[in-house]
XYZ file of C-alpha atoms in Angstrom:
135
model
C 0.023 -0.142 0.008
C 1.313 3.341 -0.911
C 1.803 5.943 1.852
C -0.652 8.638 1.552
C 0.330 10.955 4.382
C 3.904 11.788 5.182
C 6.323 14.530 6.055
C 9.702 15.688 4.377
C 12.573 17.773 5.341
C 12.498 20.890 3.102
C 15.726 21.845 1.193
C 16.216 24.692 3.692
C 15.837 22.070 6.591
C 18.457 19.813 5.053
C 21.008 22.721 4.732
C 20.309 23.718 8.313
C 20.567 20.176 9.557
C 23.956 19.883 7.556
C 25.261 23.096 9.143
C 24.129 21.880 12.575
C 26.642 18.929 12.532
C 29.285 21.438 12.747
C 28.119 22.473 16.092
C 25.096 24.765 15.973
C 21.902 22.745 16.542
C 18.742 23.764 14.787
C 16.194 25.240 17.046
C 12.655 24.288 15.962
C 9.879 26.405 17.517
C 6.715 26.424 15.853
C 4.158 24.351 14.081
C 1.717 25.495 11.413
C -1.204 24.105 9.614
C -2.799 25.020 6.402
C -6.008 24.227 4.411
C -3.813 24.094 1.066
C -6.498 26.311 -0.518
C -9.056 23.474 -0.462
C -7.020 20.805 -2.273
C -4.477 18.178 -0.984
C -1.277 18.049 -2.691
C 2.211 16.315 -2.454
C 4.685 18.556 -0.570
C 7.892 19.398 -2.118
C 11.349 19.923 -0.587
C 11.617 23.229 -2.392
C 8.736 24.785 -0.564
C 9.346 27.676 1.795
C 5.803 28.000 3.078
C 2.621 26.295 3.394
C 0.107 26.792 0.469
C -2.280 28.405 2.706
C -1.304 28.787 6.424
C -4.449 29.225 8.696
C -2.816 28.772 12.134
C 0.708 28.670 13.921
C 1.505 28.012 17.403
C 4.543 26.988 19.531
C 5.649 23.432 19.604
C 4.766 21.701 22.837
C 7.441 18.881 22.457
C 10.536 18.438 20.527
C 12.731 15.237 21.189
C 14.634 12.565 19.571
C 12.634 9.211 19.426
C 14.052 7.037 22.138
C 13.210 3.933 19.948
C 14.900 5.248 16.863
C 17.613 7.848 17.374
C 17.223 8.853 13.671
C 13.708 10.138 14.194
C 12.695 13.344 15.722
C 9.127 13.746 17.290
C 7.591 17.132 17.094
C 4.204 18.061 18.719
C 1.916 20.890 18.882
C -1.733 21.795 20.132
C -4.494 23.529 18.673
C -6.939 24.610 21.546
C -10.590 24.424 21.413
C -10.921 28.263 20.920
C -9.099 28.107 17.524
C -10.962 27.520 14.266
C -13.016 26.850 12.347
C -10.832 25.465 9.464
C -9.787 22.646 7.587
C -6.338 21.008 7.784
C -4.566 19.408 4.940
C -1.015 20.567 5.277
C 1.401 21.055 8.350
C 4.870 22.580 8.657
C 7.550 22.755 11.078
C 9.459 26.339 11.511
C 12.677 27.109 13.037
C 13.621 30.126 15.322
C 14.416 32.328 12.292
C 10.815 31.384 10.902
C 12.035 29.245 8.015
C 10.042 26.166 6.988
C 12.111 23.154 8.113
C 9.780 20.285 7.357
C 6.400 20.029 5.694
C 3.609 17.222 5.735
C 0.717 16.101 3.884
C -2.034 15.651 6.608
C -5.270 13.828 6.224
C -8.178 16.333 5.753
C -9.493 17.126 9.345
C -11.881 19.790 10.298
C -11.046 21.808 13.280
C -14.173 23.342 14.840
C -14.263 25.959 17.656
C -16.187 26.337 20.803
C -18.560 29.212 19.237
C -19.530 26.703 16.691
C -20.954 24.422 19.351
C -18.432 21.680 19.118
C -14.891 22.585 20.283
C -12.002 20.187 19.761
C -8.525 20.180 21.123
C -6.347 18.831 18.328
C -2.763 17.407 19.024
C -0.640 17.292 15.978
C 2.557 14.981 15.881
C 5.029 14.724 13.123
C 7.853 12.189 13.091
C 10.711 13.455 11.003
C 13.332 10.807 9.840
C 17.047 11.583 9.304
C 20.064 9.678 8.114
C 21.844 10.391 11.278
C 20.652 11.523 14.689
C 19.116 14.966 14.251
C 20.972 17.982 15.695
C 18.300 19.851 17.438
């Protein structure tokens, strides 16, 4: 079965990760979601932004996967009061605001409390690297 949903490190992210191996780790700080203007797409490493970002928040968790040291787990939370919008794309940004990784996300509707149905949404991305990530 072909994998439908996935994340990739952007070209910018690969450059920063390579530079980090010389001693200056990458600081990942934010996660953003977008609706991709209503159409799912396959992310490209050349992207520098989401197609249509609708919300950005601070990451709540960034850690190397204990079971696989070549994977990085990043997480963010979208609270009940935020929305309404659809999510089809997700991005991870570094401290300088540059897109480090991008993911194709299963279409998800994010309601807000005023609509009558609030939902707290936890988003987790698992990023794979050739070597242990330098974050």
